[in-house]
PDB file of C-alpha atoms and ligand atoms in Angstrom:
ATOM      1  CA  MET A   1      -0.059  -0.039   0.090  1.00  0.00           C
ATOM      2  CA  HIS A   2       1.462   3.148  -1.148  1.00  0.00           C
ATOM      3  CA  LEU A   3      -0.082   6.453   0.850  1.00  0.00           C
ATOM      4  CA  GLY A   4       0.902   9.822  -0.608  1.00  0.00           C
ATOM      5  CA  LEU A   5       0.364  12.929   1.779  1.00  0.00           C
ATOM      6  CA  ILE A   6       0.094  16.691   0.929  1.00  0.00           C
ATOM      7  CA  MET A   7       0.774  18.103   4.432  1.00  0.00           C
ATOM      8  CA  ASP A   8      -0.788  21.437   4.569  1.00  0.00           C
ATOM      9  CA  GLY A   9      -1.771  24.010   7.470  1.00  0.00           C
ATOM     10  CA  ASN A  10       1.611  24.614   9.176  1.00  0.00           C
ATOM     11  CA  GLY A  11       1.121  28.277   8.657  1.00  0.00           C
ATOM     12  CA  ARG A  12      -2.435  28.294  10.044  1.00  0.00           C
ATOM     13  CA  TRP A  13      -1.263  26.070  13.017  1.00  0.00           C
ATOM     14  CA  ALA A  14       1.418  28.597  13.870  1.00  0.00           C
ATOM     15  CA  SER A  15      -0.762  31.848  13.228  1.00  0.00           C
ATOM     16  CA  GLN A  16      -3.782  30.124  15.341  1.00  0.00           C
ATOM     17  CA  ARG A  17      -1.190  30.524  18.281  1.00  0.00           C
ATOM     18  CA  ARG A  18       0.306  33.938  17.283  1.00  0.00           C
ATOM     19  CA  LEU A  19       3.384  32.272  16.407  1.00  0.00           C
ATOM     20  CA  PRO A  20       5.876  32.571  13.436  1.00  0.00           C
ATOM     21  CA  ARG A  21       5.196  30.478  10.504  1.00  0.00           C
ATOM     22  CA  ALA A  22       8.363  28.634  11.173  1.00  0.00           C
ATOM     23  CA  ALA A  23       7.084  27.452  14.531  1.00  0.00           C
ATOM     24  CA  GLY A  24       4.289  25.601  12.257  1.00  0.00           C
ATOM     25  CA  HIS A  25       6.911  24.020  10.204  1.00  0.00           C
ATOM     26  CA  LEU A  26       9.047  22.905  13.273  1.00  0.00           C
ATOM     27  CA  GLU A  27       5.826  21.192  14.849  1.00  0.00           C
ATOM     28  CA  GLY A  28       4.910  19.852  11.180  1.00  0.00           C
ATOM     29  CA  MET A  29       8.468  17.971  11.379  1.00  0.00           C
ATOM     30  CA  LYS A  30       7.213  16.258  14.701  1.00  0.00           C
ATOM     31  CA  ALA A  31       4.222  15.369  13.143  1.00  0.00           C
ATOM     32  CA  CYS A  32       5.860  13.616  10.315  1.00  0.00           C
ATOM     33  CA  LYS A  33       7.641  11.274  12.704  1.00  0.00           C
ATOM     34  CA  ARG A  34       4.306  10.558  14.458  1.00  0.00           C
ATOM     35  CA  VAL A  35       2.618   9.918  10.939  1.00  0.00           C
ATOM     36  CA  ILE A  36       5.938   7.487   9.610  1.00  0.00           C
ATOM     37  CA  VAL A  37       5.761   5.670  12.921  1.00  0.00           C
ATOM     38  CA  ALA A  38       2.017   5.089  12.625  1.00  0.00           C
ATOM     39  CA  ALA A  39       2.100   4.336   8.809  1.00  0.00           C
ATOM     40  CA  LYS A  40       4.405   1.578   9.427  1.00  0.00           C
ATOM     41  CA  ASN A  41       2.725   0.093  12.319  1.00  0.00           C
ATOM     42  CA  MET A  42      -0.547  -0.230  10.105  1.00  0.00           C
ATOM     43  CA  GLY A  43       1.209  -2.087   7.534  1.00  0.00           C
ATOM     44  CA  VAL A  44       1.885   0.851   4.762  1.00  0.00           C
ATOM     45  CA  GLU A  45       4.717  -0.041   2.667  1.00  0.00           C
ATOM     46  CA  TYR A  46       5.272   3.284   0.905  1.00  0.00           C
ATOM     47  CA  LEU A  47       4.456   6.574   2.130  1.00  0.00           C
ATOM     48  CA  THR A  48       5.341   9.815   0.053  1.00  0.00           C
ATOM     49  CA  LEU A  49       5.256  13.229   1.820  1.00  0.00           C
ATOM     50  CA  TYR A  50       5.019  16.495   0.138  1.00  0.00           C
ATOM     51  CA  VAL A  51       7.583  18.320   1.771  1.00  0.00           C
ATOM     52  CA  PHE A  52       8.184  21.255  -0.937  1.00  0.00           C
ATOM     53  CA  SER A  53       7.042  22.196  -4.319  1.00  0.00           C
ATOM     54  CA  THR A  54       8.441  23.681  -7.270  1.00  0.00           C
ATOM     55  CA  GLU A  55       6.189  26.492  -6.443  1.00  0.00           C
ATOM     56  CA  ASN A  56       7.190  27.046  -2.947  1.00  0.00           C
ATOM     57  CA  TRP A  57      10.096  29.002  -4.010  1.00  0.00           C
ATOM     58  CA  LYS A  58       7.552  31.806  -4.338  1.00  0.00           C
ATOM     59  CA  ARG A  59       7.366  32.337  -0.592  1.00  0.00           C
ATOM     60  CA  PRO A  60       9.322  35.165   1.212  1.00  0.00           C
ATOM     61  CA  GLN A  61      13.004  34.517   1.229  1.00  0.00           C
ATOM     62  CA  GLN A  62      13.095  34.159   5.066  1.00  0.00           C
ATOM     63  CA  GLU A  63      10.666  31.231   4.844  1.00  0.00           C
ATOM     64  CA  VAL A  64      12.253  29.203   2.085  1.00  0.00           C
ATOM     65  CA  ASP A  65      15.682  29.632   3.845  1.00  0.00           C
ATOM     66  CA  TYR A  66      13.987  28.263   7.098  1.00  0.00           C
ATOM     67  CA  LEU A  67      12.639  25.366   5.177  1.00  0.00           C
ATOM     68  CA  MET A  68      16.106  24.588   3.415  1.00  0.00           C
ATOM     69  CA  GLY A  69      17.956  24.920   6.658  1.00  0.00           C
ATOM     70  CA  LEU A  70      15.670  22.169   8.411  1.00  0.00           C
ATOM     71  CA  LEU A  71      16.425  19.837   5.414  1.00  0.00           C
ATOM     72  CA  ALA A  72      19.932  20.564   5.545  1.00  0.00           C
ATOM     73  CA  LYS A  73      20.410  20.113   9.603  1.00  0.00           C
ATOM     74  CA  LYS A  74      17.229  18.431  11.052  1.00  0.00           C
ATOM     75  CA  LEU A  75      17.269  15.589   8.348  1.00  0.00           C
ATOM     76  CA  PRO A  76      20.442  13.956   9.020  1.00  0.00           C
ATOM     77  CA  GLY A  77      19.951  14.746  12.974  1.00  0.00           C
ATOM     78  CA  GLU A  78      17.178  12.125  12.684  1.00  0.00           C
ATOM     79  CA  LEU A  79      19.525   9.425  11.389  1.00  0.00           C
ATOM     80  CA  ARG A  80      19.187   7.314  14.507  1.00  0.00           C
ATOM     81  CA  PHE A  81      15.394   7.615  14.500  1.00  0.00           C
ATOM     82  CA  TYR A  82      15.076   6.309  11.082  1.00  0.00           C
ATOM     83  CA  GLN A  83      17.349   3.479  11.924  1.00  0.00           C
ATOM     84  CA  GLU A  84      15.996   2.493  15.131  1.00  0.00           C
ATOM     85  CA  ASN A  85      12.641   2.362  13.544  1.00  0.00           C
ATOM     86  CA  ASN A  86      13.789   0.598  10.182  1.00  0.00           C
ATOM     87  CA  ILE A  87      12.945   3.393   7.838  1.00  0.00           C
ATOM     88  CA  ARG A  88      14.271   3.643   4.344  1.00  0.00           C
ATOM     89  CA  ILE A  89      14.374   7.291   3.143  1.00  0.00           C
ATOM     90  CA  LEU A  90      14.334   7.845  -0.524  1.00  0.00           C
ATOM     91  CA  PHE A  91      13.498  11.391  -2.419  1.00  0.00           C
ATOM     92  CA  ARG A  92      11.739  12.670  -5.215  1.00  0.00           C
ATOM     93  CA  GLY A  93      12.097  15.829  -7.191  1.00  0.00           C
ATOM     94  CA  ASP A  94      14.673  18.002  -8.696  1.00  0.00           C
ATOM     95  CA  VAL A  95      16.766  17.637  -5.883  1.00  0.00           C
ATOM     96  CA  LYS A  96      20.038  18.848  -7.966  1.00  0.00           C
ATOM     97  CA  SER A  97      18.654  22.413  -7.933  1.00  0.00           C
ATOM     98  CA  LEU A  98      18.626  22.481  -3.989  1.00  0.00           C
ATOM     99  CA  PRO A  99      21.280  24.441  -2.061  1.00  0.00           C
ATOM    100  CA  LYS A 100      24.487  21.929  -1.750  1.00  0.00           C
ATOM    101  CA  GLU A 101      24.256  21.864   2.041  1.00  0.00           C
ATOM    102  CA  ALA A 102      20.542  20.458   1.495  1.00  0.00           C
ATOM    103  CA  GLN A 103      21.689  18.167  -1.285  1.00  0.00           C
ATOM    104  CA  GLU A 104      24.607  16.690   1.088  1.00  0.00           C
ATOM    105  CA  SER A 105      22.376  15.993   3.890  1.00  0.00           C
ATOM    106  CA  LEU A 106      19.753  14.255   1.361  1.00  0.00           C
ATOM    107  CA  GLU A 107      22.527  12.052  -0.145  1.00  0.00           C
ATOM    108  CA  LYS A 108      23.768  10.996   3.345  1.00  0.00           C
ATOM    109  CA  THR A 109      20.007  10.173   4.744  1.00  0.00           C
ATOM    110  CA  LYS A 110      19.345   8.083   1.782  1.00  0.00           C
ATOM    111  CA  GLN A 111      22.595   6.233   1.999  1.00  0.00           C
ATOM    112  CA  GLU A 112      22.525   5.433   5.815  1.00  0.00           C
ATOM    113  CA  THR A 113      18.953   4.130   5.536  1.00  0.00           C
ATOM    114  CA  SER A 114      19.305   2.246   2.431  1.00  0.00           C
ATOM    115  CA  ALA A 115      19.677  -1.017   4.331  1.00  0.00           C
ATOM    116  CA  MET A 116      16.163  -0.375   6.232  1.00  0.00           C
ATOM    117  CA  ASN A 117      12.951  -2.408   5.075  1.00  0.00           C
ATOM    118  CA  GLY A 118      10.244  -1.751   7.901  1.00  0.00           C
ATOM    119  CA  ILE A 119       8.593   1.244   5.493  1.00  0.00           C
ATOM    120  CA  THR A 120       9.787   3.474   2.547  1.00  0.00           C
ATOM    121  CA  VAL A 121       9.346   6.952   3.141  1.00  0.00           C
ATOM    122  CA  ILE A 122       9.806   9.180  -0.096  1.00  0.00           C
ATOM    123  CA  LEU A 123      10.459  12.717   0.710  1.00  0.00           C
ATOM    124  CA  ALA A 124       9.137  14.906  -2.242  1.00  0.00           C
ATOM    125  CA  ILE A 125      11.461  17.930  -1.980  1.00  0.00           C
ATOM    126  CA  ASN A 126      11.337  20.814  -5.119  1.00  0.00           C
ATOM    127  CA  TYR A 127       8.994  18.435  -6.401  1.00  0.00           C
ATOM    128  CA  GLY A 128       6.106  18.966  -8.824  1.00  0.00           C
ATOM    129  CA  GLY A 129       4.250  16.615 -11.000  1.00  0.00           C
ATOM    130  CA  GLN A 130       4.679  18.711 -13.981  1.00  0.00           C
ATOM    131  CA  ASP A 131       8.240  19.286 -13.748  1.00  0.00           C
ATOM    132  CA  GLU A 132       8.690  15.446 -13.054  1.00  0.00           C
ATOM    133  CA  ILE A 133       6.656  14.323 -16.279  1.00  0.00           C
ATOM    134  CA  ALA A 134       8.916  17.059 -18.314  1.00  0.00           C
ATOM    135  CA  ARG A 135      12.143  15.656 -16.856  1.00  0.00           C
ATOM    136  CA  ALA A 136      11.175  12.222 -17.504  1.00  0.00           C
ATOM    137  CA  CYS A 137      10.262  12.942 -21.080  1.00  0.00           C
ATOM    138  CA  SER A 138      13.693  14.755 -21.332  1.00  0.00           C
ATOM    139  CA  ARG A 139      15.679  11.617 -20.157  1.00  0.00           C
ATOM    140  CA  PHE A 140      13.797   9.224 -22.601  1.00  0.00           C
ATOM    141  CA  ILE A 141      14.441  11.768 -25.574  1.00  0.00           C
ATOM    142  CA  GLU A 142      18.047  12.104 -24.654  1.00  0.00           C
ATOM    143  CA  LYS A 143      18.487   8.177 -24.621  1.00  0.00           C
ATOM    144  CA  ASN A 144      16.115   7.940 -27.854  1.00  0.00           C
ATOM    145  CA  PRO A 145      16.245  10.906 -30.121  1.00  0.00           C
ATOM    146  CA  GLY A 146      13.544  11.245 -32.754  1.00  0.00           C
ATOM    147  CA  LYS A 147      11.572   8.260 -31.259  1.00  0.00           C
ATOM    148  CA  PRO A 148       7.865   8.695 -30.163  1.00  0.00           C
ATOM    149  CA  ILE A 149       7.099   8.318 -26.408  1.00  0.00           C
ATOM    150  CA  SER A 150       4.753   6.080 -24.870  1.00  0.00           C
ATOM    151  CA  ILE A 151       2.980   5.934 -21.635  1.00  0.00           C
ATOM    152  CA  GLN A 152       5.548   3.213 -20.526  1.00  0.00           C
ATOM    153  CA  ASP A 153       8.464   5.391 -21.558  1.00  0.00           C
ATOM    154  CA  ILE A 154       7.560   8.204 -19.453  1.00  0.00           C
ATOM    155  CA  GLN A 155       6.614   5.771 -16.312  1.00  0.00           C
ATOM    156  CA  GLU A 156       9.960   4.240 -16.830  1.00  0.00           C
ATOM    157  CA  ASN A 157      11.974   7.507 -16.842  1.00  0.00           C
ATOM    158  CA  LEU A 158       9.950   9.100 -13.434  1.00  0.00           C
ATOM    159  CA  ASP A 159      12.256   9.738 -10.467  1.00  0.00           C
ATOM    160  CA  LEU A 160      11.242   6.649  -8.796  1.00  0.00           C
ATOM    161  CA  PRO A 161       9.990   4.094 -11.598  1.00  0.00           C
ATOM    162  CA  GLN A 162      10.034   1.389  -9.233  1.00  0.00           C
ATOM    163  CA  VAL A 163       7.917   2.637  -6.701  1.00  0.00           C
ATOM    164  CA  PRO A 164       4.051   1.675  -7.388  1.00  0.00           C
ATOM    165  CA  ALA A 165       1.402   4.288  -7.820  1.00  0.00           C
ATOM    166  CA  PRO A 166      -0.269   5.846  -4.713  1.00  0.00           C
ATOM    167  CA  ASP A 167      -3.288   4.025  -3.858  1.00  0.00           C
ATOM    168  CA  LEU A 168      -4.571   7.181  -1.357  1.00  0.00           C
ATOM    169  CA  ILE A 169      -3.229  10.904  -1.562  1.00  0.00           C
ATOM    170  CA  ALA A 170      -4.852  12.643   1.453  1.00  0.00           C
ATOM    171  CA  ARG A 171      -4.398  16.364   2.262  1.00  0.00           C
ATOM    172  CA  SER A 172      -4.460  18.066   5.756  1.00  0.00           C
ATOM    173  CA  ALA A 173      -6.033  21.297   6.298  1.00  0.00           C
ATOM    174  CA  GLY A 174      -9.220  20.721   4.375  1.00  0.00           C
ATOM    175  CA  GLU A 175      -7.919  21.647   1.190  1.00  0.00           C
ATOM    176  CA  MET A 176      -9.272  19.595  -2.038  1.00  0.00           C
ATOM    177  CA  ARG A 177      -6.618  19.982  -4.695  1.00  0.00           C
ATOM    178  CA  LEU A 178      -3.465  18.245  -5.504  1.00  0.00           C
ATOM    179  CA  SER A 179      -1.102  21.579  -6.100  1.00  0.00           C
ATOM    180  CA  ASN A 180       1.031  19.718  -8.341  1.00  0.00           C
ATOM    181  CA  PHE A 181       1.673  16.602  -6.564  1.00  0.00           C
ATOM    182  CA  MET A 182       2.290  13.269  -8.367  1.00  0.00           C
ATOM    183  CA  LEU A 183       0.313  14.179 -11.387  1.00  0.00           C
ATOM    184  CA  TRP A 184       1.460  11.312 -13.395  1.00  0.00           C
ATOM    185  CA  ASP A 185       0.865   8.380 -10.932  1.00  0.00           C
ATOM    186  CA  SER A 186      -2.352   9.880  -9.130  1.00  0.00           C
ATOM    187  CA  ALA A 187      -4.326   8.855 -12.306  1.00  0.00           C
ATOM    188  CA  TYR A 188      -6.139   6.056 -10.280  1.00  0.00           C
ATOM    189  CA  ALA A 189      -5.323   7.243  -6.764  1.00  0.00           C
ATOM    190  CA  GLU A 190      -8.035   7.730  -4.052  1.00  0.00           C
ATOM    191  CA  PHE A 191      -8.382  11.057  -2.436  1.00  0.00           C
ATOM    192  CA  LEU A 192      -9.350  12.222   1.064  1.00  0.00           C
ATOM    193  CA  SER A 193      -9.233  15.678   2.943  1.00  0.00           C
ATOM    194  CA  LEU A 194      -9.162  15.912   6.376  1.00  0.00           C
ATOM    195  CA  ASP A 195      -9.679  18.967   8.289  1.00  0.00           C
ATOM    196  CA  ASP A 196      -6.707  18.476  10.880  1.00  0.00           C
ATOM    197  CA  LEU A 197      -3.937  20.970  10.480  1.00  0.00           C
ATOM    198  CA  TRP A 198      -0.499  19.145   9.654  1.00  0.00           C
ATOM    199  CA  PRO A 199       0.951  19.606  12.912  1.00  0.00           C
ATOM    200  CA  ASP A 200      -2.029  17.833  14.620  1.00  0.00           C
ATOM    201  CA  TRP A 201      -1.679  14.901  12.612  1.00  0.00           C
ATOM    202  CA  GLY A 202      -0.728  11.221  14.332  1.00  0.00           C
ATOM    203  CA  ASP A 203      -2.210   7.798  14.806  1.00  0.00           C
ATOM    204  CA  GLU A 204      -6.029   9.270  14.301  1.00  0.00           C
ATOM    205  CA  GLN A 205      -5.485  10.535  10.949  1.00  0.00           C
ATOM    206  CA  VAL A 206      -3.577   7.725   9.319  1.00  0.00           C
ATOM    207  CA  LYS A 207      -5.961   5.195  10.533  1.00  0.00           C
ATOM    208  CA  LYS A 208      -8.888   7.431   9.062  1.00  0.00           C
ATOM    209  CA  CYS A 209      -6.799   7.284   5.657  1.00  0.00           C
ATOM    210  CA  ILE A 210      -6.336   3.370   5.818  1.00  0.00           C
ATOM    211  CA  ASP A 211     -10.192   3.366   6.770  1.00  0.00           C
ATOM    212  CA  ALA A 212     -11.144   5.421   3.985  1.00  0.00           C
ATOM    213  CA  LEU A 213      -9.271   3.362   1.448  1.00  0.00           C
ATOM    214  CA  SER A 214     -10.810   0.147   2.678  1.00  0.00           C
ATOM    215  CA  LYS A 215     -14.286   1.204   1.811  1.00  0.00           C
ATOM    216  CA  ARG A 216     -13.657   2.723  -1.601  1.00  0.00           C
ATOM    217  CA  VAL A 217     -14.246   0.569  -4.769  1.00  0.00           C
ATOM    218  CA  ARG A 218     -11.588   0.834  -7.232  1.00  0.00           C
ATOM    219  CA  LYS A 219     -12.360   0.105 -10.577  1.00  0.00           C
ATOM    220  CA  TYR A 220      -9.720   1.291 -12.721  1.00  0.00           C
ATOM    221  CA  GLY A 221     -12.061   2.172 -15.756  1.00  0.00           C
ATOM    222  CA  GLY A 222     -13.640  -1.294 -15.668  1.00  0.00           C
ATOM    223  CA  LEU A 223     -16.721  -2.668 -13.573  1.00  0.00           C
ATOM    224  CA  ALA A 224     -16.850  -3.315  -9.899  1.00  0.00           C
TER     225      ALA A 224
HETATM  226  C1  LIG B 301       2.628  23.344   4.532  1.00  0.00           C
HETATM  227  O1  LIG B 301       2.115  24.084   5.234  1.00  0.00           O
HETATM  228  C2  LIG B 301       3.765  23.171   4.577  1.00  0.00           C
HETATM  229  C3  LIG B 301       4.882  23.561   3.162  1.00  0.00           C
HETATM  230  C4  LIG B 301       4.114  23.876   2.066  1.00  0.00           C
HETATM  231  C5  LIG B 301       6.010  23.704   3.281  1.00  0.00           C
HETATM  232  P1  LIG B 301       1.959  25.565   4.944  1.00  0.00           P
HETATM  233  O2  LIG B 301       3.057  26.357   5.260  1.00  0.00           O
HETATM  234  O3  LIG B 301       1.419  25.633   3.285  1.00  0.00           O
HETATM  235  O4  LIG B 301       0.740  26.125   5.655  1.00  0.00           O
HETATM  236  P2  LIG B 301      -0.719  27.032   5.368  1.00  0.00           P
HETATM  237  O5  LIG B 301      -1.140  26.683   4.213  1.00  0.00           O
HETATM  238  O6  LIG B 301       0.128  28.512   5.418  1.00  0.00           O
HETATM  239  O7  LIG B 301      -1.592  27.134   6.505  1.00  0.00           O
HETATM  240  C1  LIG B 302       1.512  22.417  -1.235  1.00  0.00           C
HETATM  241  O1  LIG B 302       1.138  23.088  -0.070  1.00  0.00           O
HETATM  242  C2  LIG B 302       2.798  21.917  -1.078  1.00  0.00           C
HETATM  243  C3  LIG B 302       3.299  21.018  -0.223  1.00  0.00           C
HETATM  244  C4  LIG B 302       2.305  20.533   0.818  1.00  0.00           C
HETATM  245  C5  LIG B 302       4.634  20.967   0.146  1.00  0.00           C
HETATM  246  P1  LIG B 302       0.742  24.588  -0.606  1.00  0.00           P
HETATM  247  O2  LIG B 302       0.367  25.282   0.583  1.00  0.00           O
HETATM  248  O3  LIG B 302       2.009  25.422  -1.173  1.00  0.00           O
HETATM  249  O4  LIG B 302      -0.388  24.648  -1.992  1.00  0.00           O
HETATM  250  P2  LIG B 302      -1.389  25.681  -1.999  1.00  0.00           P
HETATM  251  O5  LIG B 302      -0.454  26.904  -2.595  1.00  0.00           O
HETATM  252  O6  LIG B 302      -2.276  25.872  -1.192  1.00  0.00           O
HETATM  253  O7  LIG B 302      -2.074  24.949  -3.357  1.00  0.00           O
HETATM  254 MG1  LIG B 303      -0.223  25.499   2.342  1.00  0.00          MG
END
């Protein structure tokens, strides 16, 4: 089972408490850890978390810098947590365009968790579904100039072609849009929106996702 989560509402969580937006992002990181452990305990094999979109660069420089700093410093600081909980971390998105310090942190995290097999957590960073499809097409064209491109060719050139498509995409903070998340492989994903702001997520919300998915009838264009 692959669960994709659009983590939204960190800013709202902070403003409700008259705190700076950064405090919401920090609390959001704690929610990530609760959600990862809950998902693993409930048998989720792949969990994709939408961390930073290709559009999030439009935010004030101070907020972008803060988020990049979290990636560069906090991510490797959690290595023990990943190893103790048997969590493998992978990345999806245009990570080569991130600040060098953040890239190094991502690479280290990926390498040092590569033997873990309790759950695979994919962090979508500088990720945009449109950007990923464009990059997949470019990769194919570079290897096969002049050839027509098929659905399978695009699939095979995505960032993580071996990862199955998400079964459910859920979003926090009550929003009901994809905001450029997994556009290609969301083709037949179920969708769920929960009102809880991301920093308030934990066991209860993960269970709601799994329960919702178990009640959906998936037909993939066929008949039930
Ligand atoms: C999600 O929370 C975190 C990121 C997109 C990085 P937001 O920062 O979007 O929170 P709101 O939407 O302003 O409440
Ligand atoms: C989507 O949240 C991106 C991430 C969760 C990383 P946003 O808060 O950026 O999305 P919009 O702008 O409300 O659509
Ligand atoms: Mg938001």
